[in-house]
Short mmCIF file of C-alpha atoms in Angstrom, two decimals:
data_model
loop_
_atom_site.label_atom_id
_atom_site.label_comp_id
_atom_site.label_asym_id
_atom_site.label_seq_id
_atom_site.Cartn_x
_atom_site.Cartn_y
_atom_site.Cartn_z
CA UNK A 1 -43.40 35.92 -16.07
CA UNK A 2 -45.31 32.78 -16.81
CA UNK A 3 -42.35 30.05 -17.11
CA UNK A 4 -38.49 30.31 -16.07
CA UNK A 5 -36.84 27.17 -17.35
CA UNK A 6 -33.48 27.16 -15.64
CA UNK A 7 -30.51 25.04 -17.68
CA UNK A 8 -28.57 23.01 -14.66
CA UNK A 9 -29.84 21.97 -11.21
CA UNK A 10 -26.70 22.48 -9.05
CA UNK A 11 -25.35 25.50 -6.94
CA UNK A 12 -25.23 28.44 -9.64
CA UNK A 13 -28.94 26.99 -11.02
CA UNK A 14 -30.62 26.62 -7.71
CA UNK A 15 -29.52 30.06 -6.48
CA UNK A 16 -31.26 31.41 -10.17
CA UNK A 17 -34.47 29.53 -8.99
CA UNK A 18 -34.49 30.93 -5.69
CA UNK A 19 -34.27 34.50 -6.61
CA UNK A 20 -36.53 34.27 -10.03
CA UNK A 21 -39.45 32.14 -7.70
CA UNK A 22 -40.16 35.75 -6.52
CA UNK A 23 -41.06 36.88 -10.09
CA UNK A 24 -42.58 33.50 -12.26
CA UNK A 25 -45.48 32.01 -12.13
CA UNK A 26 -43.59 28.65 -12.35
CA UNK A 27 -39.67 27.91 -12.64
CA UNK A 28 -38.82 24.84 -13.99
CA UNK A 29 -34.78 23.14 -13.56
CA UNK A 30 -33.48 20.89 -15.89
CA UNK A 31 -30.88 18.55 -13.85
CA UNK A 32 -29.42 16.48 -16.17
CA UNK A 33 -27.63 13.94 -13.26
CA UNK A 34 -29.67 12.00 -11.23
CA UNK A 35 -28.63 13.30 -7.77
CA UNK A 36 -28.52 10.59 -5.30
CA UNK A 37 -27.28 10.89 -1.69
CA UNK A 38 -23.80 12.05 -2.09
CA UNK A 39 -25.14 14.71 -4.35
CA UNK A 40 -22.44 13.37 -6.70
CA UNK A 41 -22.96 13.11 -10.68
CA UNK A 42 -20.64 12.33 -13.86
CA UNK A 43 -21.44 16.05 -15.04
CA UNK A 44 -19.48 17.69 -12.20
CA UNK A 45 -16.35 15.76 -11.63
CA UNK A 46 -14.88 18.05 -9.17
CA UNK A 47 -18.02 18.57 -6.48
CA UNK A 48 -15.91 16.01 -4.44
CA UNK A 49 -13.37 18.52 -3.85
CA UNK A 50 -12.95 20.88 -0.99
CA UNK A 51 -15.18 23.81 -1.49
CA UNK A 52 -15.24 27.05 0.38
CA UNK A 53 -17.91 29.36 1.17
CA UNK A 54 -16.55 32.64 1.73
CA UNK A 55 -18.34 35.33 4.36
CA UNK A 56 -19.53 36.81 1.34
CA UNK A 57 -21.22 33.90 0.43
CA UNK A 58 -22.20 33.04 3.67
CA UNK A 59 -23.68 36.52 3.99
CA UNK A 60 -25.83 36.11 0.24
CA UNK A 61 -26.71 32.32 0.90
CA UNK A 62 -28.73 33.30 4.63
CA UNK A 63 -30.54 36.49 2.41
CA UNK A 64 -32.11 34.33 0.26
CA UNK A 65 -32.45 30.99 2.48
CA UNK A 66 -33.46 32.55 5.85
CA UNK A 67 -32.22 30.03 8.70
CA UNK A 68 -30.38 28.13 6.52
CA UNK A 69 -26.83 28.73 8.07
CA UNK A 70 -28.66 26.81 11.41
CA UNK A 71 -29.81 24.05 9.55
CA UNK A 72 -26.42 23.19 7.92
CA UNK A 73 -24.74 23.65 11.22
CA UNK A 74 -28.02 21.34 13.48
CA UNK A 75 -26.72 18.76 10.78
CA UNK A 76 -23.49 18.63 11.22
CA UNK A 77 -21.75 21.71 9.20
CA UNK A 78 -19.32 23.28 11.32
CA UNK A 79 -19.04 27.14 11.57
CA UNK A 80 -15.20 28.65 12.08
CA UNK A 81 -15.03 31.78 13.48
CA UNK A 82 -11.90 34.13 14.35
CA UNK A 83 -8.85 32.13 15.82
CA UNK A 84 -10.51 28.73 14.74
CA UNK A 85 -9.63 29.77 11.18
CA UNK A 86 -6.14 29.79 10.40
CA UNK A 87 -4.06 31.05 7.60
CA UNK A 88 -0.26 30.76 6.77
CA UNK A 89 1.94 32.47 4.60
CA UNK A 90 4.67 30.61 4.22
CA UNK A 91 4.92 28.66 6.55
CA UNK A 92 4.12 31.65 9.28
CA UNK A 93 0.42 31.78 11.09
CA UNK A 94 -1.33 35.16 10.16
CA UNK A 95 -2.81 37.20 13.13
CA UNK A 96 -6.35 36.46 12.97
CA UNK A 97 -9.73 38.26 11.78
CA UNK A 98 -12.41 38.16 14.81
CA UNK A 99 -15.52 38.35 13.09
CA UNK A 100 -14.72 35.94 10.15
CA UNK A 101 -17.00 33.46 9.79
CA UNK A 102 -16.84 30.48 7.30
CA UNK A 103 -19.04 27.34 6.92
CA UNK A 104 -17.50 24.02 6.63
CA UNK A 105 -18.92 21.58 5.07
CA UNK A 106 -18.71 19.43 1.69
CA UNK A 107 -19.99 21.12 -1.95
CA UNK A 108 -22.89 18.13 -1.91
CA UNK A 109 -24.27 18.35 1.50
CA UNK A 110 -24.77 22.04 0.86
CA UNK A 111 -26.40 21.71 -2.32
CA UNK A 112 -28.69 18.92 -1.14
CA UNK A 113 -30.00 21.86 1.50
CA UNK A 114 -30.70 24.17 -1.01
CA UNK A 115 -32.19 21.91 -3.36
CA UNK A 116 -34.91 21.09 -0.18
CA UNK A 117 -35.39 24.41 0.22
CA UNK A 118 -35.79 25.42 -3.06
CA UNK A 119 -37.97 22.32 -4.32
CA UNK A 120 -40.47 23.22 -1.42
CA UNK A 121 -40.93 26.59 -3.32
CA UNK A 122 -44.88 26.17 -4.47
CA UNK A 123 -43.77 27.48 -8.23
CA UNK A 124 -40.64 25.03 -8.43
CA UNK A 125 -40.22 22.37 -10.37
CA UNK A 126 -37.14 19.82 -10.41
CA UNK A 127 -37.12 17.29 -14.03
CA UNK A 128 -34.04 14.93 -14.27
CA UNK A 129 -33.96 16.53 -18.37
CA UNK A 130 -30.98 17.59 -20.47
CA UNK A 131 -31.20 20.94 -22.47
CA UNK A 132 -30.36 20.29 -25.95
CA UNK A 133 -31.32 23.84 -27.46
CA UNK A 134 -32.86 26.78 -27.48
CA UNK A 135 -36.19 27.76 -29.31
CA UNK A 136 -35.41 31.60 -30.31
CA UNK A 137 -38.55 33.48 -32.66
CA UNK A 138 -37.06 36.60 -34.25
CA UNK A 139 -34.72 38.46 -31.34
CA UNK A 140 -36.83 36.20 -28.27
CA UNK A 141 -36.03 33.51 -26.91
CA UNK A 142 -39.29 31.30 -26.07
CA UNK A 143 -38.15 28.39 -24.85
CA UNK A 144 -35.87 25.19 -24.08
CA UNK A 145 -35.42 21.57 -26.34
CA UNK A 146 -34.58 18.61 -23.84
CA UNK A 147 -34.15 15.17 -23.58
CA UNK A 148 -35.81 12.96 -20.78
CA UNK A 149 -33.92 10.52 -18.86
CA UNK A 150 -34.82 6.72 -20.05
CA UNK A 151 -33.01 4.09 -18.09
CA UNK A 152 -30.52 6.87 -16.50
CA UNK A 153 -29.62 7.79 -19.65
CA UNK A 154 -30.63 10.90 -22.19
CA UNK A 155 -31.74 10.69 -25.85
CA UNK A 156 -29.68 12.12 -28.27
CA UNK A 157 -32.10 13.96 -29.60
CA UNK A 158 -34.49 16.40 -27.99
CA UNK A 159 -37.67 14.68 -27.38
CA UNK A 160 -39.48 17.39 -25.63
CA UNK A 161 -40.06 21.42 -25.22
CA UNK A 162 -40.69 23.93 -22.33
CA UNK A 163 -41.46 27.50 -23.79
CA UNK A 164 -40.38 30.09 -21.49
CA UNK A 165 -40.16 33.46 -20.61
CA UNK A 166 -37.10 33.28 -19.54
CA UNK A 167 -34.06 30.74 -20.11
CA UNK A 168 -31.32 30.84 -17.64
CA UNK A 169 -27.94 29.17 -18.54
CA UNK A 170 -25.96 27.18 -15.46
CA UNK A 171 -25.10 24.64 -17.02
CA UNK A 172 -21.49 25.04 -15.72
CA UNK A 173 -17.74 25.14 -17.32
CA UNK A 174 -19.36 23.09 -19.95
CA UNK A 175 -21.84 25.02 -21.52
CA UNK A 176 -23.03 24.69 -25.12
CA UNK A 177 -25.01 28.14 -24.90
CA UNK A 178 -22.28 30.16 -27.06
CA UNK A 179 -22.37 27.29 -29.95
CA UNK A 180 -26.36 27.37 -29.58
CA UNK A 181 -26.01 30.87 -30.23
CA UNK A 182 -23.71 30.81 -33.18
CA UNK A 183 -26.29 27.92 -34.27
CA UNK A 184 -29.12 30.11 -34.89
CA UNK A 185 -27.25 33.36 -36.13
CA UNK A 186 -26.10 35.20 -32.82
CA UNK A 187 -23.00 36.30 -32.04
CA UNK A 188 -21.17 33.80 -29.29
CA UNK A 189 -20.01 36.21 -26.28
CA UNK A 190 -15.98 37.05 -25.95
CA UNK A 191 -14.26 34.11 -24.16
CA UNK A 192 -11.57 35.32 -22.05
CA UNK A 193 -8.83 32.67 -20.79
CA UNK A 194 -5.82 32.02 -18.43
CA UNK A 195 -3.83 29.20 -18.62
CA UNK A 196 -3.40 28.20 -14.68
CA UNK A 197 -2.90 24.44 -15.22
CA UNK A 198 -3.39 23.72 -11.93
CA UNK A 199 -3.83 20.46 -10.17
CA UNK A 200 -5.61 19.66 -6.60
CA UNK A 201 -6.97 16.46 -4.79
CA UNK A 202 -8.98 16.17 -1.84
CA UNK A 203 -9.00 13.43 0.22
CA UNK A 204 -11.36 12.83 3.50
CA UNK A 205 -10.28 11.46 7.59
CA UNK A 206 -11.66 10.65 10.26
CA UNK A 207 -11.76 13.81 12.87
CA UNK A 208 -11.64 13.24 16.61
CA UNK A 209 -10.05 15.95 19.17
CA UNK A 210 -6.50 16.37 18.14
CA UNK A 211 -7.18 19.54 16.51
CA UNK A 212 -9.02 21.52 19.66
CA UNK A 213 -10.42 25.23 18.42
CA UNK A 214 -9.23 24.59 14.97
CA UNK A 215 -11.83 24.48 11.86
CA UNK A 216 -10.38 25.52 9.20
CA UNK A 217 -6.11 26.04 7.99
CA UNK A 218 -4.88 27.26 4.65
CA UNK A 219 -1.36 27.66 3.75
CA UNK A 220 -0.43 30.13 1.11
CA UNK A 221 2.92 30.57 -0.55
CA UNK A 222 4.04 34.40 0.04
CA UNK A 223 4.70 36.64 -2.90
CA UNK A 224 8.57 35.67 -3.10
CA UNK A 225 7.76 32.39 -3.47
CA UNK A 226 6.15 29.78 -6.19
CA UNK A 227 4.20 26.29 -5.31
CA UNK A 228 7.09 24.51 -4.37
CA UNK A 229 7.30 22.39 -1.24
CA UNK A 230 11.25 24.24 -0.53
CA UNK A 231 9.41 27.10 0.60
CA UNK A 232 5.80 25.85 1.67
CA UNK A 233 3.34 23.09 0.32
CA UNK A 234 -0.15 24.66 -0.50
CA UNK A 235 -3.51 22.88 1.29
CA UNK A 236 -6.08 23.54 2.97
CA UNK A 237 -7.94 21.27 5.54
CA UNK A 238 -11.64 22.00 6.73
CA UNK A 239 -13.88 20.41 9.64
CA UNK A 240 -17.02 19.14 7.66
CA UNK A 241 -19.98 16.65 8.47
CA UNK A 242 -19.90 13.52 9.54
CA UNK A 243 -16.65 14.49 12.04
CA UNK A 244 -14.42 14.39 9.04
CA UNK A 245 -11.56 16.71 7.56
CA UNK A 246 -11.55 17.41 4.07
CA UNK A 247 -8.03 18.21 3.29
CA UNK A 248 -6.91 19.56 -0.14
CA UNK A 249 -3.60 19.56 -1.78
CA UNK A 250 -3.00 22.06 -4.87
CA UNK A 251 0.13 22.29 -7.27
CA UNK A 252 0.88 23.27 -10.58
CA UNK A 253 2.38 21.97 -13.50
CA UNK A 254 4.74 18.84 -13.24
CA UNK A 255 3.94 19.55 -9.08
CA UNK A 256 0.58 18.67 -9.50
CA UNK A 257 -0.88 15.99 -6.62
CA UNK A 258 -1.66 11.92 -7.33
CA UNK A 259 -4.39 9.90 -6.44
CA UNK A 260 -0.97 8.04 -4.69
CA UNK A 261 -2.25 8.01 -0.81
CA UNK A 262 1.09 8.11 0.68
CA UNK A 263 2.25 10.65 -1.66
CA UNK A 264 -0.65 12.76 -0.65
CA UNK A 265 -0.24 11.88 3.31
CA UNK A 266 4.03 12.58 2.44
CA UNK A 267 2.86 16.29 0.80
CA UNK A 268 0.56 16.76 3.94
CA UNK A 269 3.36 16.26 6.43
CA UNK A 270 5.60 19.33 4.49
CA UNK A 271 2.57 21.37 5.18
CA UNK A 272 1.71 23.75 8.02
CA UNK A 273 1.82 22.03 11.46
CA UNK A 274 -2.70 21.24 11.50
CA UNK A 275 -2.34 19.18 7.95
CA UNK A 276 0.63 17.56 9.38
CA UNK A 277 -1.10 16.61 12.68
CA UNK A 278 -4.13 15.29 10.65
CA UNK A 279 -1.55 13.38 8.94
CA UNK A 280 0.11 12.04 11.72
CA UNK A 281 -3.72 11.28 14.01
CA UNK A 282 -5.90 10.70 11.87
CA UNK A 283 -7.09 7.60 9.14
CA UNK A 284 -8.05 8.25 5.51
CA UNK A 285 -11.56 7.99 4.63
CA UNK A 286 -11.33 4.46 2.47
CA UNK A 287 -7.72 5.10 1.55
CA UNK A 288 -9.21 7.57 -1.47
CA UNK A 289 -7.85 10.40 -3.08
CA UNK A 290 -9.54 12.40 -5.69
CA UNK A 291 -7.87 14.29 -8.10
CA UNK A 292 -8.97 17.23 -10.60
CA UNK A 293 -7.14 19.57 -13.17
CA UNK A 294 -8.13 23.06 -13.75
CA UNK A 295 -6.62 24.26 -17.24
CA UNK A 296 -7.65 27.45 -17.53
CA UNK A 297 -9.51 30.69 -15.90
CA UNK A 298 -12.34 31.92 -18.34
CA UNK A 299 -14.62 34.13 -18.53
CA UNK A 300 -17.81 34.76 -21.22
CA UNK A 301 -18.30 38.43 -21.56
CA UNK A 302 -21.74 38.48 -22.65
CA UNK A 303 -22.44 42.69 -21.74
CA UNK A 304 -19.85 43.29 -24.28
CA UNK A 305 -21.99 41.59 -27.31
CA UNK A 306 -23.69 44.09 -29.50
CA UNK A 307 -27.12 42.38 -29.63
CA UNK A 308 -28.59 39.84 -27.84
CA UNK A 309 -31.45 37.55 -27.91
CA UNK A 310 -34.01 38.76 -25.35
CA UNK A 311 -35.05 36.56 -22.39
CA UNK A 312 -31.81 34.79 -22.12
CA UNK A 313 -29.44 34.98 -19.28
CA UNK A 314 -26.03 33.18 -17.84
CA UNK A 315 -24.97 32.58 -13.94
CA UNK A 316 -22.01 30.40 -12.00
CA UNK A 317 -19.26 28.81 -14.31
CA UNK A 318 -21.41 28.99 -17.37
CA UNK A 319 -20.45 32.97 -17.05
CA UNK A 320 -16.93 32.62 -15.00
CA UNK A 321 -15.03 30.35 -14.01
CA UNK A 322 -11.91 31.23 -11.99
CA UNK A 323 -8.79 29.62 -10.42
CA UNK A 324 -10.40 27.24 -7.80
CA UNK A 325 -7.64 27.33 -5.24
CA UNK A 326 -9.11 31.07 -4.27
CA UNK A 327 -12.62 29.39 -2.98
CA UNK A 328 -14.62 32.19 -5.08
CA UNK A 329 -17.02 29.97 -7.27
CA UNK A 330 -19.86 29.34 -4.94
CA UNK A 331 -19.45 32.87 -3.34
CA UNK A 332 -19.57 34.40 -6.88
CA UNK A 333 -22.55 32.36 -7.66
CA UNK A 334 -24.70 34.26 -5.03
CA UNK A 335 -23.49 37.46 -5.81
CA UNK A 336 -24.50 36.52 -9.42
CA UNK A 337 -28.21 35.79 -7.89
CA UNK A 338 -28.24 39.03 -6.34
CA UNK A 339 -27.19 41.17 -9.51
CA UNK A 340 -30.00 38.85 -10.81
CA UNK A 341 -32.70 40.33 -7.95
CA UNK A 342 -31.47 44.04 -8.58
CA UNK A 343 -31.83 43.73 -12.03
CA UNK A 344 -35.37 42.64 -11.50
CA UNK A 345 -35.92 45.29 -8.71
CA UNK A 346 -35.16 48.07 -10.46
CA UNK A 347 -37.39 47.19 -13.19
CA UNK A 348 -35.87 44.88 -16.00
CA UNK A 349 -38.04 43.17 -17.70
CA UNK A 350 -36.70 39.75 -18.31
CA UNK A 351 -38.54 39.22 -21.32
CA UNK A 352 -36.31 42.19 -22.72
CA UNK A 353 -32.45 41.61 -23.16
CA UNK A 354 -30.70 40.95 -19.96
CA UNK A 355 -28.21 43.90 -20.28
CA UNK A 356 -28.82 45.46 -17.03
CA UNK A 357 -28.28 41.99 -14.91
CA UNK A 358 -25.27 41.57 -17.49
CA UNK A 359 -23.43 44.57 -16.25
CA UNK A 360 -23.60 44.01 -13.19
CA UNK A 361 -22.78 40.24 -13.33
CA UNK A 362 -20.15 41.62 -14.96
CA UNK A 363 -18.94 43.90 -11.82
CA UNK A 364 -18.70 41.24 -9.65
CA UNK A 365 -16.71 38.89 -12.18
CA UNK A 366 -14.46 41.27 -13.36
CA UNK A 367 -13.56 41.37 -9.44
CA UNK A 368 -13.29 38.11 -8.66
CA UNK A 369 -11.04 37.51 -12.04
CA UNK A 370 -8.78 40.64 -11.16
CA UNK A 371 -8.13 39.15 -7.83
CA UNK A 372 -7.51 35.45 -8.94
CA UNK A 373 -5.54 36.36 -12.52
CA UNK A 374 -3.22 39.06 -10.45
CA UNK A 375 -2.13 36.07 -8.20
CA UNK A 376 -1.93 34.04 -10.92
CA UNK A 377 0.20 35.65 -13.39
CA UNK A 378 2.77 35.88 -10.13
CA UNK A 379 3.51 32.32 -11.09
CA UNK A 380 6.39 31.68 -13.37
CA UNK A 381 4.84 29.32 -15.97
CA UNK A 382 1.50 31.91 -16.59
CA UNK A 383 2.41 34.03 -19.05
CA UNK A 384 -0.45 36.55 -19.77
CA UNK A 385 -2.56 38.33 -20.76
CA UNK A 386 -1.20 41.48 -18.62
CA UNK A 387 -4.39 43.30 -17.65
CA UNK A 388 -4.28 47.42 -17.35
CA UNK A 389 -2.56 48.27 -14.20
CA UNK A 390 -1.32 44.71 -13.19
CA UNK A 391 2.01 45.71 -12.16
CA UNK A 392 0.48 48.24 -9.55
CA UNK A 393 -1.62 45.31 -8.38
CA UNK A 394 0.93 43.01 -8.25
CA UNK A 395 3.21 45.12 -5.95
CA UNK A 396 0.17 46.71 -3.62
CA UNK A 397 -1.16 43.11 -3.24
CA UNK A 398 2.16 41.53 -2.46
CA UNK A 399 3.12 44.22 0.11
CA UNK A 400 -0.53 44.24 1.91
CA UNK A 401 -0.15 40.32 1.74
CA UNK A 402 3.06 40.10 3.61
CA UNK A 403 2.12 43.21 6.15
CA UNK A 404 -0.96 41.21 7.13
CA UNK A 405 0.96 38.42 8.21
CA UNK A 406 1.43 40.82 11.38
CA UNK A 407 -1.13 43.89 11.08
CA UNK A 408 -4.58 42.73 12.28
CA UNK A 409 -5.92 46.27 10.42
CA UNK A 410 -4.59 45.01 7.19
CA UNK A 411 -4.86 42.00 7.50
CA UNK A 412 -8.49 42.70 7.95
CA UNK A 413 -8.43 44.61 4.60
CA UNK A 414 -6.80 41.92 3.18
CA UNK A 415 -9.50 39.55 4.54
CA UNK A 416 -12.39 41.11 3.11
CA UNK A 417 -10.66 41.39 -0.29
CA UNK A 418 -10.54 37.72 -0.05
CA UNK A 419 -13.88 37.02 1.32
CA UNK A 420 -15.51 39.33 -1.62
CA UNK A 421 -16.94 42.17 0.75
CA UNK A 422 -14.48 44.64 -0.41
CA UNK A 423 -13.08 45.46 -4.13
CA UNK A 424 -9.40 44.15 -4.75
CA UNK A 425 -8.69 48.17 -5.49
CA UNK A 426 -9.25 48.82 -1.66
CA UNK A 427 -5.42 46.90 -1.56
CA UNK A 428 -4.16 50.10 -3.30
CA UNK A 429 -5.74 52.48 -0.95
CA UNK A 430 -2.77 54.83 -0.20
CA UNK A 431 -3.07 54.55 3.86
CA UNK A 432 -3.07 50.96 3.75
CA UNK A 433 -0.51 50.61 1.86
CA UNK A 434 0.92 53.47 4.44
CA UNK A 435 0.21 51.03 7.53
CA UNK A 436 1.74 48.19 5.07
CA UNK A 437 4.94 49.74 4.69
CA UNK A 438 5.11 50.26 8.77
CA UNK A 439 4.04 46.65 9.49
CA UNK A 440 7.34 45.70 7.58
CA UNK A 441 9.40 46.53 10.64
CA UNK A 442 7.30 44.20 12.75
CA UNK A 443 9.60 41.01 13.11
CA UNK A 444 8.77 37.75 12.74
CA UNK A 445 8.58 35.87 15.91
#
């Protein structure tokens, strides 16, 4: 290929670059933020949230940025490994997973890394631009409309073209590909949706030593219960740079969290016994709490569309977006970049429909979705759709979750379900769910 022109310069479109600066002469991302310190722009409200980086994506982000797990942590990321991660099931500490490994550290301070890496690729070009269109010739796609930034703001009109080879959609939640589509006489791809209406904020403190050998705590209501603070109040608290805890606090419906600090420092102290101690020790960052809602799961089926304009692809939440409380978005992301690289490897020609990158894109999501929607639909005000065999999902997951509150083998299955190295059909796996049904006689200490 000549020219990539990749649509969005955050996680999703800088892990596209990466891979597709082994196969272009030149790659060119269109960031439509400025990106100043904090990494933080008005196109991306919630990259001040908590984000996790499963051992998935730990695993996919070191393939294609050798060393960069040692960077991160030389400036100030801080790696959680076996007992210094914690997770609770309601209420109760699970038996932990030895050689788990997660990264903690804030969405921005990640992305800035990658974007050095990747903007000291030779072929890579970062433009503060804004995609307005697409320039499609018969069934090709040859290039990208933008706007330039003037002042720190865009034209609303394009004012400038990149032909291309290839265009690559990450241009997030957001994305105006489908109506381009439908614009110039293509079909728009299948949207599939789940109402979640979830609500989380994050809010930062000051870390000092009152939390010795712990990195990282999640509590998790159990599969009897909903997100109600009766039974357990759902957060999460990470170490990150700059000796801070990020803590998170996630609820839906009327139970979703304020940008009210003592509410949120009131919710924290209902929580497992590291939020509460947090709580208790340590100051809030400026007082600040940031909130987000999540509507709705969805998902753009683009291998299902009959035709398809050639030298167009989608990656990150411009082809899924799941329920955030899981931590699968930036994990997915990579795996998305890999389908990308296999695609390639195996001889697509990106100049030629996408259809073999689409599949397996479509693997991966279809995973991630199944895992998120079956937890999902457990909650009393989601009411479908009911996906082929959820009921058998439902009840393997639910018994595997509560057995590997004791069972350090299932829990481990469990684990790796929830880190993305394993298929969320391994939970039905009938000697698991054998060692499940024997863990049940374990009491609870």
């Amino acid at each position: 290929m000549r020219r990539v022109v990749v649509m969005g310069g955050s996680f999703a479109g800088l892990m596209a670059a990466r891979v597709l600066s082994d196969h272009a002469d030149e790659v060119v991302i269109l960031e439509q933020d400025e990106i100043s310190e904090n990494g933080l722009g008005p196109g991306a409200p919630h990259r001040a949230q908590l984000h996790a980086l499963l051992a998935m994506g730990h695993m996919q982000l070191e393939r294609w940025f050798p060393g960069i797990v040692k960077e991160l942590i030389a400036d100030g990321a801080q790696l959680g490994t076996g007992t210094a991660i914690q997770f609770y099931v309601d209420n109760i500490l699970k038996v932990p997973v030895p050689d788990t490994e997660m990264i903690g550290a804030t969405r921005p301070f990640i992305e800035a890394h990658l974007r050095s890496r990747v903007a000291a690729l030779p072929n890579v070009e970062l433009r503060t631009a804004q995609a307005r269109d697409l320039i499609i010739s018969g069934d090709q796609v040859r290039g990208v409309r933008f706007s330039s930034a003037s002042d720190g703001r865009h034209s609303a009109t394009p004012d400038g073209e990149l032909a291309a080879d290839l265009v690559v959609d990450a241009m997030g939640r957001s994305s105006r590909l489908s109506s381009w589509l439908e614009h110039h006489g293509w079909e728009q791809p299948p949207l599939h949706r789940l109402r979640v209406d979830l609500g989380y904020a994050t809010a930062f403190f000051q870390r000092g030593d009152e939390l010795p050998g712990t990195q990282m705590a999640q509590a998790t209501p159990g599969p009897a219960s909903s997100y109600r603070p009766a039974i357990t109040e759902p957060g999460a608290l990470t170490a990150v740079e700059g000796n801070r805890w990020s803590v998170v606090l996630a609820g839906y419906t009327d139970y979703r969290p304020s940008r009210d600090p003592e509410q949120f420092l009131t919710r924290m102290r209902r929580c497992v016994p590291p939020l509460q101690e947090v709580a208790n020790q340590c100051a809030m960052v400026d007082n600040e709490v940031k909130t987000y809602h999540f509507r709705e799961s969805i998902k753009r089926d683009f291998a299902s569309l009959g035709r398809l304009p050639r030298g167009l692809m989608a990656i990150g939440d411009a082809l899924a977006s799941v329920n955030p409380i899981y931590g699968q978005g930036l994990t997915l992301a990579t795996l998305q970049a890999s389908c990308l690289s296999a695609h390639l490897q195996t001889g697509g020609r990106p100049q030629d429909s996408m259809w073999g990158y689409f599949r397996r894109a479509r693997a991966v999501v279809d995973a991630a979705w199944q895992l998120s929607s079956t937890a999902d639909l457990a909650q009393p005000h989601v009411t479908g759709p009911y996906p082929p065999g959820y009921r058998l999902l439902r009840w393997a997951g639910d018994k595997v979750m509560v057995a590997s509150i004791f069972d350090p083998v299932v829990n481990q299955a469990f684990m790796d379900v929830l880190h993305m190295k394993a298929h969320p059909r391994t939970l039905t796996n009938p000697r698991l769910l054998k060692r499940a049904a024997r863990a049940f006689a374990i009491p609870a200490a």
